[in-house]
GROMACS .gro file of N, CA and C in nm:
model
  480
    1MET      N    1   0.665  -1.272  -0.831
    1MET     CA    2   0.540  -1.331  -0.794
    1MET      C    3   0.501  -1.432  -0.902
    2THR      N    4   0.453  -1.548  -0.860
    2THR     CA    5   0.414  -1.648  -0.958
    2THR      C    6   0.281  -1.610  -1.022
    3ASP      N    7   0.254  -1.671  -1.139
    3ASP     CA    8   0.129  -1.643  -1.210
    3ASP      C    9   0.008  -1.681  -1.126
    4ASP      N   10   0.017  -1.789  -1.047
    4ASP     CA   11  -0.096  -1.829  -0.962
    4ASP      C   12  -0.127  -1.723  -0.858
    5ARG      N   13  -0.025  -1.663  -0.800
    5ARG     CA   14  -0.048  -1.558  -0.701
    5ARG      C   15  -0.106  -1.434  -0.767
    6VAL      N   16  -0.056  -1.400  -0.882
    6VAL     CA   17  -0.108  -1.284  -0.955
    6VAL      C   18  -0.254  -1.307  -0.988
    7GLU      N   19  -0.286  -1.425  -1.037
    7GLU     CA   20  -0.424  -1.459  -1.069
    7GLU      C   21  -0.514  -1.450  -0.945
    8PHE      N   22  -0.466  -1.503  -0.833
    8PHE     CA   23  -0.543  -1.499  -0.709
    8PHE      C   24  -0.576  -1.355  -0.669
    9TRP      N   25  -0.474  -1.269  -0.665
    9TRP     CA   26  -0.496  -1.131  -0.623
    9TRP      C   27  -0.580  -1.053  -0.724
   10THR      N   28  -0.558  -1.078  -0.852
   10THR     CA   29  -0.637  -1.011  -0.954
   10THR      C   30  -0.784  -1.047  -0.939
   11ARG      N   31  -0.813  -1.175  -0.920
   11ARG     CA   32  -0.952  -1.220  -0.904
   11ARG      C   33  -1.012  -1.163  -0.775
   12LEU      N   34  -0.935  -1.168  -0.667
   12LEU     CA   35  -0.985  -1.117  -0.539
   12LEU      C   36  -1.018  -0.968  -0.546
   13LEU      N   37  -0.927  -0.889  -0.602
   13LEU     CA   38  -0.950  -0.745  -0.611
   13LEU      C   39  -1.061  -0.710  -0.709
   14SER      N   40  -1.076  -0.788  -0.814
   14SER     CA   41  -1.182  -0.759  -0.911
   14SER      C   42  -1.320  -0.789  -0.854
   15GLN      N   43  -1.327  -0.869  -0.749
   15GLN     CA   44  -1.455  -0.903  -0.688
   15GLN      C   45  -1.503  -0.798  -0.589
   16ALA      N   46  -1.421  -0.700  -0.560
   16ALA     CA   47  -1.464  -0.592  -0.470
   16ALA      C   48  -1.580  -0.520  -0.537
   17LYS      N   49  -1.695  -0.521  -0.473
   17LYS     CA   50  -1.817  -0.467  -0.534
   17LYS      C   51  -1.824  -0.315  -0.529
   18SER      N   52  -1.744  -0.253  -0.446
   18SER     CA   53  -1.748  -0.107  -0.435
   18SER      C   54  -1.614  -0.057  -0.384
   19ASP      N   55  -1.596   0.074  -0.392
   19ASP     CA   56  -1.475   0.134  -0.338
   19ASP      C   57  -1.466   0.112  -0.188
   20GLN      N   58  -1.580   0.108  -0.120
   20GLN     CA   59  -1.579   0.087   0.025
   20GLN      C   60  -1.524  -0.050   0.061
   21VAL      N   61  -1.563  -0.153  -0.017
   21VAL     CA   62  -1.511  -0.287   0.007
   21VAL      C   63  -1.361  -0.291  -0.019
   22LEU      N   64  -1.319  -0.226  -0.127
   22LEU     CA   65  -1.177  -0.222  -0.159
   22LEU      C   66  -1.099  -0.145  -0.052
   23ASP      N   67  -1.154  -0.032  -0.005
   23ASP     CA   68  -1.090   0.043   0.102
   23ASP      C   69  -1.073  -0.043   0.227
   24LEU      N   70  -1.178  -0.117   0.262
   24LEU     CA   71  -1.171  -0.202   0.381
   24LEU      C   72  -1.066  -0.311   0.361
   25PHE      N   73  -1.066  -0.373   0.245
   25PHE     CA   74  -0.969  -0.479   0.216
   25PHE      C   75  -0.825  -0.427   0.226
   26LEU      N   76  -0.799  -0.312   0.162
   26LEU     CA   77  -0.663  -0.258   0.162
   26LEU      C   78  -0.622  -0.210   0.302
   27THR      N   79  -0.716  -0.157   0.378
   27THR     CA   80  -0.686  -0.115   0.515
   27THR      C   81  -0.654  -0.236   0.601
   28ILE      N   82  -0.728  -0.344   0.584
   28ILE     CA   83  -0.698  -0.468   0.657
   28ILE      C   84  -0.560  -0.519   0.618
   29CYS      N   85  -0.527  -0.516   0.489
   29CYS     CA   86  -0.392  -0.559   0.446
   29CYS      C   87  -0.285  -0.475   0.514
   30TRP      N   88  -0.305  -0.344   0.517
   30TRP     CA   89  -0.207  -0.257   0.581
   30TRP      C   90  -0.195  -0.289   0.730
   31LEU      N   91  -0.308  -0.312   0.797
   31LEU     CA   92  -0.304  -0.343   0.940
   31LEU      C   93  -0.241  -0.479   0.968
   32ILE      N   94  -0.258  -0.575   0.876
   32ILE     CA   95  -0.189  -0.704   0.891
   32ILE      C   96  -0.039  -0.681   0.883
   33TRP      N   97   0.005  -0.599   0.786
   33TRP     CA   98   0.148  -0.567   0.774
   33TRP      C   99   0.198  -0.496   0.900
   34LYS      N  100   0.120  -0.397   0.947
   34LYS     CA  101   0.158  -0.324   1.069
   34LYS      C  102   0.162  -0.418   1.189
   35ASN      N  103   0.066  -0.507   1.199
   35ASN     CA  104   0.061  -0.602   1.310
   35ASN      C  105   0.183  -0.694   1.306
   36ARG      N  106   0.223  -0.735   1.187
   36ARG     CA  107   0.341  -0.819   1.175
   36ARG      C  108   0.465  -0.747   1.228
   37ASN      N  109   0.477  -0.618   1.192
   37ASN     CA  110   0.590  -0.540   1.243
   37ASN      C  111   0.582  -0.521   1.393
   38ASP      N  112   0.462  -0.492   1.445
   38ASP     CA  113   0.445  -0.477   1.590
   38ASP      C  114   0.477  -0.606   1.664
   39CYS      N  115   0.433  -0.719   1.609
   39CYS     CA  116   0.464  -0.849   1.672
   39CYS      C  117   0.615  -0.872   1.676
   40PHE      N  118   0.680  -0.840   1.565
   40PHE     CA  119   0.824  -0.867   1.554
   40PHE      C  120   0.907  -0.770   1.638
   41HIS      N  121   0.874  -0.640   1.630
   41HIS     CA  122   0.957  -0.538   1.693
   41HIS      C  123   0.911  -0.499   1.833
   42GLU      N  124   0.781  -0.501   1.855
   42GLU     CA  125   0.726  -0.454   1.983
   42GLU      C  126   0.672  -0.567   2.070
   43PHE      N  127   0.669  -0.690   2.017
   43PHE     CA  128   0.615  -0.806   2.088
   43PHE      C  129   0.471  -0.783   2.130
   44ARG      N  130   0.395  -0.715   2.042
   44ARG     CA  131   0.255  -0.683   2.067
   44ARG      C  132   0.177  -0.722   1.943
   45CYS      N  133   0.089  -0.822   1.959
   45CYS     CA  134   0.016  -0.874   1.844
   45CYS      C  135  -0.135  -0.861   1.865
   46LEU      N  136  -0.206  -0.832   1.756
   46LEU     CA  137  -0.351  -0.820   1.761
   46LEU      C  138  -0.415  -0.947   1.706
   47THR      N  139  -0.537  -0.973   1.752
   47THR     CA  140  -0.613  -1.086   1.697
   47THR      C  141  -0.669  -1.045   1.560
   48PRO      N  142  -0.703  -1.142   1.477
   48PRO     CA  143  -0.763  -1.107   1.348
   48PRO      C  144  -0.890  -1.021   1.362
   49GLN      N  145  -0.974  -1.053   1.461
   49GLN     CA  146  -1.096  -0.974   1.480
   49GLN      C  147  -1.063  -0.829   1.517
   50LYS      N  148  -0.960  -0.808   1.600
   50LYS     CA  149  -0.919  -0.673   1.638
   50LYS      C  150  -0.869  -0.596   1.516
   51ILE      N  151  -0.797  -0.664   1.428
   51ILE     CA  152  -0.747  -0.600   1.305
   51ILE      C  153  -0.864  -0.553   1.219
   52VAL      N  154  -0.964  -0.639   1.201
   52VAL     CA  155  -1.080  -0.603   1.120
   52VAL      C  156  -1.156  -0.486   1.185
   53ASN      N  157  -1.175  -0.494   1.317
   53ASN     CA  158  -1.245  -0.385   1.387
   53ASN      C  159  -1.169  -0.254   1.376
   54ASP      N  160  -1.036  -0.260   1.391
   54ASP     CA  161  -0.954  -0.139   1.379
   54ASP      C  162  -0.964  -0.081   1.238
   55ALA      N  163  -0.967  -0.167   1.136
   55ALA     CA  164  -0.979  -0.120   0.998
   55ALA      C  165  -1.111  -0.046   0.979
   56ARG      N  166  -1.218  -0.104   1.029
   56ARG     CA  167  -1.349  -0.037   1.018
   56ARG      C  168  -1.348   0.096   1.091
   57ARG      N  169  -1.289   0.100   1.209
   57ARG     CA  170  -1.283   0.223   1.289
   57ARG      C  171  -1.200   0.330   1.217
   58LEU      N  172  -1.087   0.291   1.159
   58LEU     CA  173  -1.004   0.387   1.086
   58LEU      C  174  -1.078   0.446   0.966
   59LEU      N  175  -1.146   0.362   0.891
   59LEU     CA  176  -1.220   0.411   0.774
   59LEU      C  177  -1.336   0.501   0.816
   60GLU      N  178  -1.402   0.466   0.924
   60GLU     CA  179  -1.511   0.551   0.972
   60GLU      C  180  -1.458   0.687   1.017
   61ALA      N  181  -1.344   0.687   1.086
   61ALA     CA  182  -1.282   0.813   1.128
   61ALA      C  183  -1.244   0.897   1.007
   62LEU      N  184  -1.192   0.834   0.903
   62LEU     CA  185  -1.158   0.905   0.780
   62LEU      C  186  -1.282   0.968   0.719
   63ARG      N  187  -1.388   0.891   0.711
   63ARG     CA  188  -1.513   0.944   0.653
   63ARG      C  189  -1.567   1.060   0.734
   64GLN      N  190  -1.560   1.050   0.866
   64GLN     CA  191  -1.613   1.157   0.952
   64GLN      C  192  -1.529   1.284   0.942
   65THR      N  193  -1.398   1.269   0.938
   65THR     CA  194  -1.313   1.388   0.934
   65THR      C  195  -1.316   1.457   0.800
   66SER      N  196  -1.344   1.381   0.695
   66SER     CA  197  -1.349   1.444   0.562
   66SER      C  198  -1.489   1.488   0.525
   67GLY      N  199  -1.587   1.457   0.609
   67GLY     CA  200  -1.724   1.497   0.581
   67GLY      C  201  -1.796   1.402   0.488
   68GLN      N  202  -1.721   1.328   0.412
   68GLN     CA  203  -1.774   1.221   0.327
   68GLN      C  204  -1.658   1.129   0.294
   69ARG      N  205  -1.681   1.033   0.208
   69ARG     CA  206  -1.576   0.934   0.183
   69ARG      C  207  -1.445   1.004   0.151
   70ARG      N  208  -1.441   1.078   0.045
   70ARG     CA  209  -1.328   1.165   0.012
   70ARG      C  210  -1.375   1.267  -0.089
   71THR      N  211  -1.332   1.387  -0.073
   71THR     CA  212  -1.369   1.490  -0.170
   71THR      C  213  -1.249   1.532  -0.253
   72GLY      N  214  -1.136   1.475  -0.227
   72GLY     CA  215  -1.014   1.510  -0.299
   72GLY      C  216  -0.899   1.513  -0.202
   73VAL      N  217  -0.782   1.523  -0.254
   73VAL     CA  218  -0.661   1.520  -0.174
   73VAL      C  219  -0.613   1.661  -0.147
   74GLN      N  220  -0.583   1.691  -0.023
   74GLN     CA  221  -0.523   1.820   0.011
   74GLN      C  222  -0.372   1.802   0.002
   75THR      N  223  -0.318   1.836  -0.111
   75THR     CA  224  -0.178   1.805  -0.137
   75THR      C  225  -0.082   1.883  -0.047
   76HIS      N  226  -0.125   1.999   0.004
   76HIS     CA  227  -0.033   2.077   0.086
   76HIS      C  228  -0.009   2.012   0.222
   77ASP      N  229  -0.095   1.918   0.264
   77ASP     CA  230  -0.077   1.854   0.394
   77ASP      C  231   0.043   1.761   0.398
   78PHE      N  232   0.069   1.688   0.291
   78PHE     CA  233   0.177   1.591   0.296
   78PHE      C  234   0.260   1.585   0.170
   79GLY      N  235   0.245   1.678   0.082
   79GLY     CA  236   0.335   1.689  -0.031
   79GLY      C  237   0.302   1.602  -0.151
   80TRP      N  238   0.202   1.517  -0.142
   80TRP     CA  239   0.168   1.431  -0.254
   80TRP      C  240   0.095   1.511  -0.361
   81GLN      N  241   0.138   1.496  -0.484
   81GLN     CA  242   0.074   1.565  -0.596
   81GLN      C  243  -0.001   1.461  -0.679
   82PRO      N  244  -0.130   1.480  -0.701
   82PRO     CA  245  -0.206   1.382  -0.778
   82PRO      C  246  -0.166   1.380  -0.925
   83PRO      N  247  -0.188   1.266  -0.990
   83PRO     CA  248  -0.162   1.259  -1.135
   83PRO      C  249  -0.277   1.322  -1.212
   84GLU      N  250  -0.262   1.327  -1.344
   84GLU     CA  251  -0.370   1.374  -1.429
   84GLU      C  252  -0.486   1.274  -1.420
   85ASP      N  253  -0.603   1.315  -1.465
   85ASP     CA  254  -0.720   1.226  -1.466
   85ASP      C  255  -0.690   1.100  -1.547
   86ASN      N  256  -0.752   0.991  -1.506
   86ASN     CA  257  -0.742   0.861  -1.573
   86ASN      C  258  -0.601   0.803  -1.575
   87ILE      N  259  -0.518   0.847  -1.482
   87ILE     CA  260  -0.383   0.792  -1.470
   87ILE      C  261  -0.362   0.753  -1.325
   88LEU      N  262  -0.300   0.638  -1.304
   88LEU     CA  263  -0.260   0.598  -1.169
   88LEU      C  264  -0.119   0.649  -1.144
   89LYS      N  265  -0.094   0.691  -1.024
   89LYS     CA  266   0.040   0.734  -0.984
   89LYS      C  267   0.092   0.632  -0.883
   90ILE      N  268   0.210   0.581  -0.910
   90ILE     CA  269   0.271   0.481  -0.822
   90ILE      C  270   0.383   0.548  -0.744
   91ASN      N  271   0.373   0.540  -0.611
   91ASN     CA  272   0.479   0.588  -0.524
   91ASN      C  273   0.549   0.468  -0.461
   92VAL      N  274   0.680   0.474  -0.453
   92VAL     CA  275   0.758   0.367  -0.391
   92VAL      C  276   0.847   0.427  -0.284
   93ASP      N  277   0.878   0.347  -0.185
   93ASP     CA  278   0.971   0.390  -0.080
   93ASP      C  279   1.030   0.267  -0.014
   94ALA      N  280   1.137   0.289   0.059
   94ALA     CA  281   1.203   0.179   0.128
   94ALA      C  282   1.260   0.228   0.260
   95GLY      N  283   1.264   0.138   0.355
   95GLY     CA  284   1.333   0.162   0.482
   95GLY      C  285   1.450   0.066   0.491
   96PHE      N  286   1.560   0.113   0.546
   96PHE     CA  287   1.681   0.031   0.553
   96PHE      C  288   1.728   0.022   0.697
   97ASN      N  289   1.756  -0.100   0.744
   97ASN     CA  290   1.808  -0.124   0.877
   97ASN      C  291   1.955  -0.163   0.862
   98ALA      N  292   2.044  -0.068   0.892
   98ALA     CA  293   2.188  -0.091   0.872
   98ALA      C  294   2.242  -0.198   0.965
   99ALA      N  295   2.190  -0.206   1.088
   99ALA     CA  296   2.239  -0.306   1.184
   99ALA      C  297   2.210  -0.448   1.137
  100ARG      N  298   2.094  -0.466   1.076
  100ARG     CA  299   2.054  -0.600   1.031
  100ARG      C  300   2.077  -0.621   0.882
  101MET      N  301   2.108  -0.513   0.810
  101MET     CA  302   2.125  -0.519   0.665
  101MET      C  303   1.997  -0.572   0.598
  102THR      N  304   1.881  -0.522   0.645
  102THR     CA  305   1.752  -0.560   0.589
  102THR      C  306   1.680  -0.436   0.538
  103ALA      N  307   1.578  -0.461   0.460
  103ALA     CA  308   1.500  -0.350   0.405
  103ALA      C  309   1.352  -0.386   0.403
  104SER      N  310   1.270  -0.283   0.412
  104SER     CA  311   1.126  -0.296   0.394
  104SER      C  312   1.087  -0.208   0.277
  105LEU      N  313   1.014  -0.264   0.182
  105LEU     CA  314   0.977  -0.193   0.061
  105LEU      C  315   0.827  -0.168   0.061
  106GLY      N  316   0.786  -0.056   0.004
  106GLY     CA  317   0.644  -0.026  -0.005
  106GLY      C  318   0.610   0.036  -0.139
  107VAL      N  319   0.491   0.004  -0.188
  107VAL     CA  320   0.441   0.058  -0.314
  107VAL      C  321   0.294   0.091  -0.295
  108VAL      N  322   0.251   0.205  -0.344
  108VAL     CA  323   0.109   0.241  -0.343
  108VAL      C  324   0.075   0.308  -0.474
  109ALA      N  325  -0.040   0.272  -0.532
  109ALA     CA  326  -0.088   0.334  -0.656
  109ALA      C  327  -0.217   0.406  -0.624
  110ARG      N  328  -0.224   0.533  -0.664
  110ARG     CA  329  -0.343   0.616  -0.634
  110ARG      C  330  -0.395   0.681  -0.762
  111THR      N  331  -0.526   0.707  -0.759
  111THR     CA  332  -0.591   0.778  -0.869
  111THR      C  333  -0.575   0.929  -0.849
  112ALA      N  334  -0.621   1.006  -0.945
  112ALA     CA  335  -0.614   1.152  -0.936
  112ALA      C  336  -0.693   1.204  -0.816
  113GLU      N  337  -0.797   1.131  -0.775
  113GLU     CA  338  -0.877   1.171  -0.660
  113GLU      C  339  -0.814   1.129  -0.528
  114GLY      N  340  -0.705   1.054  -0.533
  114GLY     CA  341  -0.637   1.010  -0.412
  114GLY      C  342  -0.679   0.873  -0.364
  115TYR      N  343  -0.766   0.805  -0.438
  115TYR     CA  344  -0.809   0.671  -0.398
  115TYR      C  345  -0.695   0.572  -0.421
  116THR      N  346  -0.676   0.482  -0.327
  116THR     CA  347  -0.575   0.378  -0.341
  116THR      C  348  -0.630   0.268  -0.430
  117ARG      N  349  -0.559   0.237  -0.539
  117ARG     CA  350  -0.600   0.129  -0.628
  117ARG      C  351  -0.534  -0.002  -0.588
  118PHE      N  352  -0.407   0.005  -0.550
  118PHE     CA  353  -0.341  -0.112  -0.494
  118PHE      C  354  -0.220  -0.069  -0.416
  119CYS      N  355  -0.175  -0.157  -0.329
  119CYS     CA  356  -0.054  -0.132  -0.252
  119CYS      C  357   0.013  -0.266  -0.224
  120ALA      N  358   0.140  -0.261  -0.192
  120ALA     CA  359   0.215  -0.383  -0.164
  120ALA      C  360   0.333  -0.349  -0.074
  121LYS      N  361   0.380  -0.450  -0.006
  121LYS     CA  362   0.501  -0.435   0.074
  121LYS      C  363   0.583  -0.562   0.059
  122LYS      N  364   0.709  -0.550   0.088
  122LYS     CA  365   0.797  -0.666   0.080
  122LYS      C  366   0.913  -0.645   0.177
  123CYS      N  367   0.948  -0.749   0.250
  123CYS     CA  368   1.063  -0.744   0.340
  123CYS      C  369   1.180  -0.814   0.271
  124ILE      N  370   1.295  -0.751   0.276
  124ILE     CA  371   1.416  -0.804   0.214
  124ILE      C  372   1.514  -0.843   0.324
  125SER      N  373   1.555  -0.968   0.325
  125SER     CA  374   1.643  -1.015   0.433
  125SER      C  375   1.789  -0.976   0.413
  126ARG      N  376   1.825  -0.932   0.293
  126ARG     CA  377   1.964  -0.892   0.269
  126ARG      C  378   1.966  -0.773   0.175
  127SER      N  379   1.996  -0.657   0.230
  127SER     CA  380   2.009  -0.536   0.150
  127SER      C  381   2.141  -0.471   0.187
  128PHE      N  382   2.205  -0.405   0.092
  128PHE     CA  383   2.341  -0.358   0.114
  128PHE      C  384   2.353  -0.211   0.150
  129SER      N  385   2.250  -0.134   0.119
  129SER     CA  386   2.257   0.010   0.146
  129SER      C  387   2.118   0.069   0.131
  130PRO      N  388   2.099   0.192   0.177
  130PRO     CA  389   1.971   0.258   0.153
  130PRO      C  390   1.940   0.271   0.004
  131LEU      N  391   2.041   0.300  -0.076
  131LEU     CA  392   2.020   0.312  -0.221
  131LEU      C  393   1.975   0.178  -0.280
  132HIS      N  394   2.038   0.070  -0.236
  132HIS     CA  395   1.999  -0.063  -0.282
  132HIS      C  396   1.853  -0.090  -0.247
  133ALA      N  397   1.813  -0.054  -0.126
  133ALA     CA  398   1.675  -0.073  -0.082
  133ALA      C  399   1.579   0.009  -0.169
  134GLU      N  400   1.614   0.134  -0.198
  134GLU     CA  401   1.530   0.218  -0.284
  134GLU      C  402   1.517   0.158  -0.423
  135LEU      N  403   1.626   0.107  -0.478
  135LEU     CA  404   1.621   0.045  -0.610
  135LEU      C  405   1.532  -0.078  -0.610
  136LEU      N  406   1.540  -0.157  -0.502
  136LEU     CA  407   1.452  -0.275  -0.492
  136LEU      C  408   1.305  -0.233  -0.484
  137ALA      N  409   1.276  -0.121  -0.418
  137ALA     CA  410   1.139  -0.071  -0.412
  137ALA      C  411   1.091  -0.031  -0.552
  138ILE      N  412   1.178   0.030  -0.630
  138ILE     CA  413   1.142   0.067  -0.767
  138ILE      C  414   1.115  -0.059  -0.850
  139VAL      N  415   1.197  -0.161  -0.833
  139VAL     CA  416   1.175  -0.287  -0.905
  139VAL      C  417   1.041  -0.349  -0.865
  140LEU      N  418   1.008  -0.346  -0.737
  140LEU     CA  419   0.879  -0.395  -0.692
  140LEU      C  420   0.765  -0.317  -0.758
  141GLY      N  421   0.779  -0.186  -0.765
  141GLY     CA  422   0.679  -0.104  -0.831
  141GLY      C  423   0.665  -0.137  -0.979
  142VAL      N  424   0.777  -0.159  -1.046
  142VAL     CA  425   0.774  -0.195  -1.188
  142VAL      C  426   0.706  -0.330  -1.206
  143ASP      N  427   0.737  -0.426  -1.119
  143ASP     CA  428   0.673  -0.558  -1.127
  143ASP      C  429   0.522  -0.546  -1.111
  144LEU      N  430   0.478  -0.463  -1.019
  144LEU     CA  431   0.334  -0.444  -0.999
  144LEU      C  432   0.272  -0.372  -1.118
  145GLU      N  433   0.345  -0.277  -1.175
  145GLU     CA  434   0.295  -0.207  -1.293
  145GLU      C  435   0.276  -0.305  -1.407
  146LYS      N  436   0.364  -0.402  -1.422
  146LYS     CA  437   0.350  -0.502  -1.528
  146LYS      C  438   0.224  -0.586  -1.506
  147MET      N  439   0.194  -0.616  -1.379
  147MET     CA  440   0.073  -0.692  -1.349
  147MET      C  441  -0.052  -0.612  -1.385
  148MET      N  442  -0.045  -0.482  -1.372
  148MET     CA  443  -0.160  -0.395  -1.398
  148MET      C  444  -0.142  -0.325  -1.533
  149ALA      N  445  -0.094  -0.394  -1.632
  149ALA     CA  446  -0.053  -0.335  -1.760
  149ALA      C  447  -0.163  -0.259  -1.832
  150SER      N  448  -0.288  -0.283  -1.799
  150SER     CA  449  -0.396  -0.214  -1.871
  150SER      C  450  -0.413  -0.070  -1.823
  151GLU      N  451  -0.351  -0.032  -1.714
  151GLU     CA  452  -0.363   0.103  -1.661
  151GLU      C  453  -0.252   0.192  -1.716
  152LYS      N  454  -0.273   0.325  -1.710
  152LYS     CA  455  -0.167   0.420  -1.743
  152LYS      C  456  -0.103   0.463  -1.613
  153PHE      N  457   0.029   0.473  -1.609
  153PHE     CA  458   0.099   0.502  -1.485
  153PHE      C  459   0.187   0.625  -1.497
  154LYS      N  460   0.202   0.692  -1.385
  154LYS     CA  461   0.296   0.802  -1.372
  154LYS      C  462   0.384   0.767  -1.253
  155TRP      N  463   0.514   0.775  -1.270
  155TRP     CA  464   0.608   0.735  -1.165
  155TRP      C  465   0.661   0.855  -1.090
  156LYS      N  466   0.672   0.839  -0.959
  156LYS     CA  467   0.741   0.939  -0.878
  156LYS      C  468   0.786   0.871  -0.752
  157ARG      N  469   0.911   0.883  -0.717
  157ARG     CA  470   0.965   0.823  -0.596
  157ARG      C  471   0.954   0.925  -0.485
  158THR      N  472   0.865   0.900  -0.390
  158THR     CA  473   0.849   0.987  -0.274
  158THR      C  474   0.818   0.900  -0.154
  159PRO      N  475   0.834   0.953  -0.034
  159PRO     CA  476   0.796   0.873   0.084
  159PRO      C  477   0.646   0.843   0.080
  160LEU      N  478   0.611   0.724   0.130
  160LEU     CA  479   0.471   0.684   0.136
  160LEU      C  480   0.401   0.771   0.236
   0.00000   0.00000   0.00000
């Protein structure tokens, strides 16, 4: 990533006035990524307004089901173990398409309370194996960790 892009995203994320704004922003980013995959693979695309509305609906459903924004992570539901306090935990994963020799990479950083601090994805047009894809996901995670150098990180490779 170029320095200009890093600066842009750093400034944009630092302007989030609350966790709710950041949650909405990250949910919209995820839905844009999902929409891109749906457009490509399922030939079904959403409008930008539908993406924003779906993001709001998803966050509201999360708040309603948890009784409040979040009270903590129930680790037994999906196997994720939170890091110690004041440490971000970065999880990386990759998907590999053997027929196309392509990969999709994902990175998510969460706090001890389970809040998402940042996430990223990357599509690779040429990958040689599932292991190669996993290694590229780790490299993506390391690159993001360098961008966020002021934080303390704990690494664990698990499915997103």
